[in-house]
Each structure stands twice: as C-alpha cells, then as structure tokens.
Tab-separated table of C-alpha atoms in Angstrom:
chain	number	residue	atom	x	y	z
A	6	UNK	CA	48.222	173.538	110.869
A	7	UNK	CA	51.165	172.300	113.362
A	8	UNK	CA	49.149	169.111	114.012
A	9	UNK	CA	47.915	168.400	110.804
A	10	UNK	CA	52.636	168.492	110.063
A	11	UNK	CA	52.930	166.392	112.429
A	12	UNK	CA	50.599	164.172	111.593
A	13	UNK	CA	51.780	163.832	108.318
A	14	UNK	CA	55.243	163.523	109.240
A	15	UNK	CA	53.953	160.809	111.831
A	16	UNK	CA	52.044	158.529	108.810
A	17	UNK	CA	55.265	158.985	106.442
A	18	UNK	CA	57.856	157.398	109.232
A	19	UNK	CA	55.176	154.796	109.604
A	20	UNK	CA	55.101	153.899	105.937
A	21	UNK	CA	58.908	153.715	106.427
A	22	UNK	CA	59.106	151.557	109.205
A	23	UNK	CA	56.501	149.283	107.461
A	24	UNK	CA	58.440	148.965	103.792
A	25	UNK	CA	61.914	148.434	105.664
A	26	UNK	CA	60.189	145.727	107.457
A	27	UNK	CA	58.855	143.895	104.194
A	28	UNK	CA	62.071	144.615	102.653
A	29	UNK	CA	63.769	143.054	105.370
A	30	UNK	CA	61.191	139.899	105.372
A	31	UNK	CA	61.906	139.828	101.618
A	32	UNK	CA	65.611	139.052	101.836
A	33	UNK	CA	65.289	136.205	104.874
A	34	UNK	CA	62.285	134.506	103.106
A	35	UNK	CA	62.996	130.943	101.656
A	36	UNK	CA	63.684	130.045	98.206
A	37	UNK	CA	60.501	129.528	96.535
A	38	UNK	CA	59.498	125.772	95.531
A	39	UNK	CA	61.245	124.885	91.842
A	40	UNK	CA	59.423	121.446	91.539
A	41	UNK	CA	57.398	121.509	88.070
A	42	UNK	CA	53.844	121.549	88.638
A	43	UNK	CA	52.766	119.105	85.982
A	44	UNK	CA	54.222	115.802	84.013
A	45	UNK	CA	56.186	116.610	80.835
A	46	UNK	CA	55.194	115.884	76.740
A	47	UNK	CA	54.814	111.799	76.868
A	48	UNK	CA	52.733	108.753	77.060
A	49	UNK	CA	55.257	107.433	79.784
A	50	UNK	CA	54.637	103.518	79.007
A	51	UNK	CA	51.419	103.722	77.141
A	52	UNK	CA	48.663	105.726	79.621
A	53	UNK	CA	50.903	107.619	82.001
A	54	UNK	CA	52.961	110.478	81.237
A	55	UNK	CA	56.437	111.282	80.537
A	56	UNK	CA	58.971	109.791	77.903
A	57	UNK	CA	58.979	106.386	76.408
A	58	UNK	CA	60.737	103.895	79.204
A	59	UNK	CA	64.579	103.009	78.125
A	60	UNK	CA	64.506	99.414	76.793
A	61	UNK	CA	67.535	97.443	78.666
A	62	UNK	CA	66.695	94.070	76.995
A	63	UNK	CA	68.921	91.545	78.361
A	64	UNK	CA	70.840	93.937	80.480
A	65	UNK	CA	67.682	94.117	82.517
A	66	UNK	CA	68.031	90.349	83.767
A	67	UNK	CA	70.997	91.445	85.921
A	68	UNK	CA	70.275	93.131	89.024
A	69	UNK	CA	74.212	94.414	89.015
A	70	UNK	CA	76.036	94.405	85.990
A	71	UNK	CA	79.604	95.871	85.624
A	72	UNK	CA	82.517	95.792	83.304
A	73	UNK	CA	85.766	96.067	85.223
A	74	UNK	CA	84.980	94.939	88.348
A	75	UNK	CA	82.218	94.575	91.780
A	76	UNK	CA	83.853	94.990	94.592
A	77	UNK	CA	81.956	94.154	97.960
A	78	UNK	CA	82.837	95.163	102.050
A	79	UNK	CA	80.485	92.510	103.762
A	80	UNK	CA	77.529	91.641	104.321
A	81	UNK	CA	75.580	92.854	101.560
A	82	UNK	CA	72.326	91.436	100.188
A	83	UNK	CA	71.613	91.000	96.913
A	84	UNK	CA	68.390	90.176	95.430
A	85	UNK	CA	68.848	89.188	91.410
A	86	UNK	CA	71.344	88.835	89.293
A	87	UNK	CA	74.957	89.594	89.372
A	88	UNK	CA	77.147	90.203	85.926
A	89	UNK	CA	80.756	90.934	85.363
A	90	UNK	CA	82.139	91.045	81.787
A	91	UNK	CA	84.962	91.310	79.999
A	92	UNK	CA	86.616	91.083	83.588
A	93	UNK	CA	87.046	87.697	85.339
A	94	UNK	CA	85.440	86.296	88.430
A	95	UNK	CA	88.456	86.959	90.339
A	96	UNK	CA	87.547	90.796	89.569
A	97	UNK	CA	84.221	90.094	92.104
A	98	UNK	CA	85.746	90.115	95.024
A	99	UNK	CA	84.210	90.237	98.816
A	100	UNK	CA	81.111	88.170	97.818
A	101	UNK	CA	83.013	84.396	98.914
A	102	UNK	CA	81.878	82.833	95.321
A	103	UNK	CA	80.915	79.065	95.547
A	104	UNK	CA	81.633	77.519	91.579
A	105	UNK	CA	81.066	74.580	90.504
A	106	UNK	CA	83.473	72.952	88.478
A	107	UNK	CA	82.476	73.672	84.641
A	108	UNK	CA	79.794	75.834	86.215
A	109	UNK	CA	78.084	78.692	84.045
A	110	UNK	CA	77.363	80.571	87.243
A	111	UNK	CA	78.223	80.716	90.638
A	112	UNK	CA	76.740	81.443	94.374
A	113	UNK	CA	77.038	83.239	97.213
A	114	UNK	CA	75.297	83.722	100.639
A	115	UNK	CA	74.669	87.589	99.690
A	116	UNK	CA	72.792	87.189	96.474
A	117	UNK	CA	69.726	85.837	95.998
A	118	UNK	CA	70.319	85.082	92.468
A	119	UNK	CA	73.460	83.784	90.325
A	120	UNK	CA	76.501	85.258	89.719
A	121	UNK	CA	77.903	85.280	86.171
A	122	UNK	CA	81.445	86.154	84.999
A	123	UNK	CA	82.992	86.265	81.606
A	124	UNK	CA	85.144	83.401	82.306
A	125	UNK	CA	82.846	80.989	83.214
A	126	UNK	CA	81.490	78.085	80.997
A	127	UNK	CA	79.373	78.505	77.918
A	128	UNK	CA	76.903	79.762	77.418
A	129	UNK	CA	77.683	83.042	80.148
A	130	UNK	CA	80.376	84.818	78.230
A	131	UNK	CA	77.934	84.754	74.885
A	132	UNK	CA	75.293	85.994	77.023
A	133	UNK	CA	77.182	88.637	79.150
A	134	UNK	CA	78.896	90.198	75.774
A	135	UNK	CA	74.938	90.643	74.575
A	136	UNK	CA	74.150	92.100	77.921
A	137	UNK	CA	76.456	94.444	77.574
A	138	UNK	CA	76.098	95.624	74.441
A	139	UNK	CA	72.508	95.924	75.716
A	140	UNK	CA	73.412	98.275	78.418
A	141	UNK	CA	75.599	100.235	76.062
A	142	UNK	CA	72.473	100.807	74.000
A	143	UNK	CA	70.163	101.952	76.887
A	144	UNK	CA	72.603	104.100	78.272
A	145	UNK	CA	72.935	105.729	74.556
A	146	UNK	CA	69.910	105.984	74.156
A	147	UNK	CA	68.741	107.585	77.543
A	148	UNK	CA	71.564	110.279	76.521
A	149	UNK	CA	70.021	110.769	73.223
A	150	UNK	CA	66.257	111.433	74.381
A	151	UNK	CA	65.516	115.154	72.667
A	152	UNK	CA	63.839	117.749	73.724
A	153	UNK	CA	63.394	117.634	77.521
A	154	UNK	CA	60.818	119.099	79.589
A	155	UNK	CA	63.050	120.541	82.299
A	156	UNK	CA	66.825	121.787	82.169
A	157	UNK	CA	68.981	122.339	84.792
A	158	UNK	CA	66.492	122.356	87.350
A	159	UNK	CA	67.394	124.313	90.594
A	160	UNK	CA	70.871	124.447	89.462
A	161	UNK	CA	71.423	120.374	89.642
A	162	UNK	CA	70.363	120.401	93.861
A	163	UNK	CA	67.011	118.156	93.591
A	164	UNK	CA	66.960	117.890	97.270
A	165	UNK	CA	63.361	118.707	98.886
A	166	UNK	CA	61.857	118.884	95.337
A	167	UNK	CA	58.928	116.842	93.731
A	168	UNK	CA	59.396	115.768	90.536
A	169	UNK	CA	56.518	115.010	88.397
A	170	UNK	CA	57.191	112.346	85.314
A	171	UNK	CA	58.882	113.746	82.486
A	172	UNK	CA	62.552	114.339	81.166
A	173	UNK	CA	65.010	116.587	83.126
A	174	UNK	CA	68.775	117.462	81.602
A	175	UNK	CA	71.604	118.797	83.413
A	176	UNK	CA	74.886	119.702	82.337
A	177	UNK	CA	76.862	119.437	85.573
A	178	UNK	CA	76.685	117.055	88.738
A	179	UNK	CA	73.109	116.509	90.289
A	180	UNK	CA	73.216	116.474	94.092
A	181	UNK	CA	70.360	115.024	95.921
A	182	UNK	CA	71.225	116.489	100.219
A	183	UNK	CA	67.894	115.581	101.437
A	184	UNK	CA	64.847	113.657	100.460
A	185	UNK	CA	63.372	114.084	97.218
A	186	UNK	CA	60.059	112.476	95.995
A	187	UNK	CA	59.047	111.326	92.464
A	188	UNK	CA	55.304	111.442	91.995
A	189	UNK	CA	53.378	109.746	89.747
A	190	UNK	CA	51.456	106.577	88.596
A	191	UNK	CA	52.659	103.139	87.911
A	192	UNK	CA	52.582	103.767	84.077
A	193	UNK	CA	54.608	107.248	84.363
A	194	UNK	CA	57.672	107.679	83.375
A	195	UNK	CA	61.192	109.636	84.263
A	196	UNK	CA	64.117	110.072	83.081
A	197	UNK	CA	67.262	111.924	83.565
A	198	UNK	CA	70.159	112.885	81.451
A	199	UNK	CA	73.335	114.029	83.995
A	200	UNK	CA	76.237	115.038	81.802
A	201	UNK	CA	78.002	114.806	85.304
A	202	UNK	CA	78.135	112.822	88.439
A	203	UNK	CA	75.094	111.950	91.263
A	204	UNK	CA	75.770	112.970	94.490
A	205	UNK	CA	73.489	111.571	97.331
A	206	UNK	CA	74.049	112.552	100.735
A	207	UNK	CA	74.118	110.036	103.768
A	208	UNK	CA	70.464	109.544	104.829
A	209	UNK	CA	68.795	111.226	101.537
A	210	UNK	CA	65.966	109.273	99.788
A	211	UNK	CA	64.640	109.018	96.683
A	212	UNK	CA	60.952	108.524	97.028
A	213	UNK	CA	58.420	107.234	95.131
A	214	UNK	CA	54.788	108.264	95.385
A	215	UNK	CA	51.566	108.181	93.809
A	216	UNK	CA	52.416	104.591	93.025
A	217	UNK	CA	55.289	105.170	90.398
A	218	UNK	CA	57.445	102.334	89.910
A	219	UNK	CA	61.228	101.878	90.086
A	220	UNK	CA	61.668	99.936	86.790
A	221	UNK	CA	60.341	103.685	84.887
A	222	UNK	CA	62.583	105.497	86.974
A	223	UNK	CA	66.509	105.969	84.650
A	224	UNK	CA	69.150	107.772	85.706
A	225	UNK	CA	71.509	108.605	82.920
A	226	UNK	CA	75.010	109.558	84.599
A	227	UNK	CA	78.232	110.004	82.352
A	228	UNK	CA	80.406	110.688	85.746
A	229	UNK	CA	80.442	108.765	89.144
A	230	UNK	CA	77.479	108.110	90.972
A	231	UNK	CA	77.968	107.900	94.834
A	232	UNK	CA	75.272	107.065	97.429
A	233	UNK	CA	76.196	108.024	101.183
A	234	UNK	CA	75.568	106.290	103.985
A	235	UNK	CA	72.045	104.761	104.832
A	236	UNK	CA	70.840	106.774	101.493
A	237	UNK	CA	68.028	105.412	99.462
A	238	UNK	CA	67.690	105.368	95.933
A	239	UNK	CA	65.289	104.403	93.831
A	240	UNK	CA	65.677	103.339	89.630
A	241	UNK	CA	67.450	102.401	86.992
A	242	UNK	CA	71.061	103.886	87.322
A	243	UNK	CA	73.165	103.568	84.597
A	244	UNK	CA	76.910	105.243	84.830
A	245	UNK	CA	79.142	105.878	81.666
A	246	UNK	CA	81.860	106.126	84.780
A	247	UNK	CA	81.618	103.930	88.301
A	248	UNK	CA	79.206	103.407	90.474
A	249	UNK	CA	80.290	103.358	94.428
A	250	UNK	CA	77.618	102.856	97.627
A	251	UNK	CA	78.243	103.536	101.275
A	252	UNK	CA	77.878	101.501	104.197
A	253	UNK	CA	74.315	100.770	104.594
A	254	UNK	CA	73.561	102.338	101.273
A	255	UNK	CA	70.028	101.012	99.597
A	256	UNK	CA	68.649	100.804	96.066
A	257	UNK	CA	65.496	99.455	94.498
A	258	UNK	CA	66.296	98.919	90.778
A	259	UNK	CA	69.315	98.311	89.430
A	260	UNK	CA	73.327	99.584	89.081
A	261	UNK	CA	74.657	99.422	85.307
A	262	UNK	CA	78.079	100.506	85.380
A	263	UNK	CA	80.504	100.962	82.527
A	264	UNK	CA	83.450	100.342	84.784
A	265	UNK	CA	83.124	99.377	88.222
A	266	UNK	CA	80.384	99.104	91.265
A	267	UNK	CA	81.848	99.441	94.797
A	268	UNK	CA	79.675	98.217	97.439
A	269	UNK	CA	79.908	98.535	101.149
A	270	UNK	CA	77.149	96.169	103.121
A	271	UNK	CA	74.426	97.242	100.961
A	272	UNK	CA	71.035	95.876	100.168
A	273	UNK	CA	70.503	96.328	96.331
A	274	UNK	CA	66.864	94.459	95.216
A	275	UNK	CA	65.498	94.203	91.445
A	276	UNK	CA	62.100	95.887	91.010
C-alpha cells in the first residue's frame, strides 16, 4: 500500500514537471508564420491571380516623376525617364542637367533616359500636366480597390513574410525590417493600400519569386515612403506624400510622388 502512494505521488510530480515544461516551451516559442497561404479573389492581368493591375497610362513612361521637386546626393543611376511638373528644372537639383537651348528635355550622366521639366519647350509641359493627372488617377484608383483579401496583416510588420498575389489594406504605417518575398507568376498581381507611411530598413529586400514581375507589383502610400540604406525594393510606388531613398538605396519599378523624391546615390531602373 506505501509503495503503490508513492508511486502515485512519484507519476503525479512527473506529470508536473512535464506540463510546466510545455508551458514554459509555449511562451518562448516563435510567432507562428502570418503569410496567407493562397492568392486572393482576381484574374491578376488576365491568367494569374490577384486584382486587376493599376493602369498609369502616361505616368508610366517616367521612371521618376515628382511634383515639387527631385533632389539627388551623387552619383546615382538612373535608367528611364525623369519628370518634374508644375516645379521648374531648377527644382532637380544634384543631377548637373545639360539643356539645350529651346530644348524639350535635358541630360545628364546619371540617367539613362531624358529629363523633362515643366518649363521646358513645348510640347513637355502639355505632356507632363497629362502625366500627372495620370498618376493622380492611378494613385486614386489603387486607394479605391474594394474589398481586399487581407487587412492589416501582422499588424503592418511584413518583414520575413511571403506574400502571395492579392490585395492587402492597412490603416497605419507598413514596416518592412527584414527581407520579405512576393511569390507568384509573371501574370499575378499585388497590390497594397497603406493609409500610412513605408518604412524599409537598411539592408531589407523586397523579393520577387516565382517569376512575378515588378510592373504588377503597386504600392499605394498616402504618407512618406523611406528606403534605408542598401534596401531593395521592388514595384510601383506611388506616395500621396514624399518619397526619400538612402545612400545606396535600390528600386526596380518606379517612384510616383505627389510632392517630392529625395535621392541619395541610388540606382532606380524601369521594369
């Protein structure tokens, strides 16, 4: 009878020992995944998945286009584009323009394309108002896409997630700390409506996978979008606010800003 007590009392400290140990395991374990497991409602561009892509129309002939000014620490290198409007040239500063006199456009040893200020000669101010109003329009209607598929993911921090195609709302700032990877094919589609600012730390990437494409990629952002240092991005950003890179900063897409870009030796490339 003693042994059989003590046995007992033997097999219930053991069951103790083993729940305080799973309890403890429990509370130290990592957050669990939060990337979606599938593509949201969508044909994506036809065949793929995810919303309808954002026309930008003529908007999307401009690899930078900004309103109030592009301001430049060099060397960057540009590949496309460059648009400023209503602001003058003198607003693009850091970029050492080369204009011919009368010219419609200039140059400059960091862009691989023209640049085009509302001051210049016909026909560039006719065609930079309509670009404008072009990115206006996208921007509206990125904002006005109903019914997305995911809101406030993990809180607004995307870092470490994969993010299938599909349409993703937040109602605060997004902050992207480390890597995170956009998968899906070329005819997919994302895009994301960020009633506040992007935050992307120095060294985070966005990635593309699966062989997605950076022209289906939009970023919708009514505040300030700021890439750190050596970070990546990838898309289609469009800022109601200003849009402001780091040294060594990278993008694959392009920057629409409804104010101001601010770049810092940068190497910004239309898809």
């Amino acid at each position: 009878m003693n042994r059989f007590s003590k046995a007992s009392k033997l097999g219930l400290w053991a069951l103790l020992v083993i729940g305080l140990v799973a309890g403890c395991s429990s509370s130290t374990a990592p957050a669990s995944d939060q990337s979606p497991k599938s593509p949201g409602a969508g044909s994506g561009t036809g065949t793929g998945h995810g919303p309808a892509p954002v026309v930008l129309g003529t908007a999307g002939t401009y690899v930078i286009l900004a309103k109030s000014a592009t301001s430049n620490v060099p060397m960057s290198a540009i590949t496309g584009n460059l648009g400023l409007s209503p602001a003058a040239a003198s607003f693009i500063t850091g970029f050492a323009l080369n204009l011919p006199v009368g010219g419609a456009f200039s140059t400059s040893a960091q862009v691989t394309g023209n640049v085009y200020a509302a001051d210049y000669a016909a026909p560039t101010p006719v065609n930079l108002t309509t670009a404008i109003g072009d990115m206006q329009t996208a921007y509206v209607d990125a904002a006005g896409r109903p019914t997305p598929d995911h809101t406030e993911l993990a809180a607004g921090n995307i870092g470490g997630l994969t993010l299938p195609a599909g349409l993703y709302k937040w109602s605060n700032t997004v902050n992207i700390p480390t890597n995170v990877t956009l998968n899906g094919g070329p005819n997919d589609v994302w895009i994301f409506q960020i009633a506040g600012g992007v935050t992307q730390a120095s060294g985070a990437q966005v990635i593309l996978t699966g062989g997605a494409l950076a022209q289906n990629v939009f970023w919708q952002v009514a505040g300030i979008v700021s890439m750190g240092t050596t970070a990546h991005m990838e898309g289609e950003v469009m800022s109601q606010t200003a849009i402001t890179l780091k040294t060594g900063a990278s993008v694959n897409g392009r920057l629409l800003a409804q104010t101001a870009v601010t770049l810092a030796g940068n190497t910004i490339v239309e898809e």
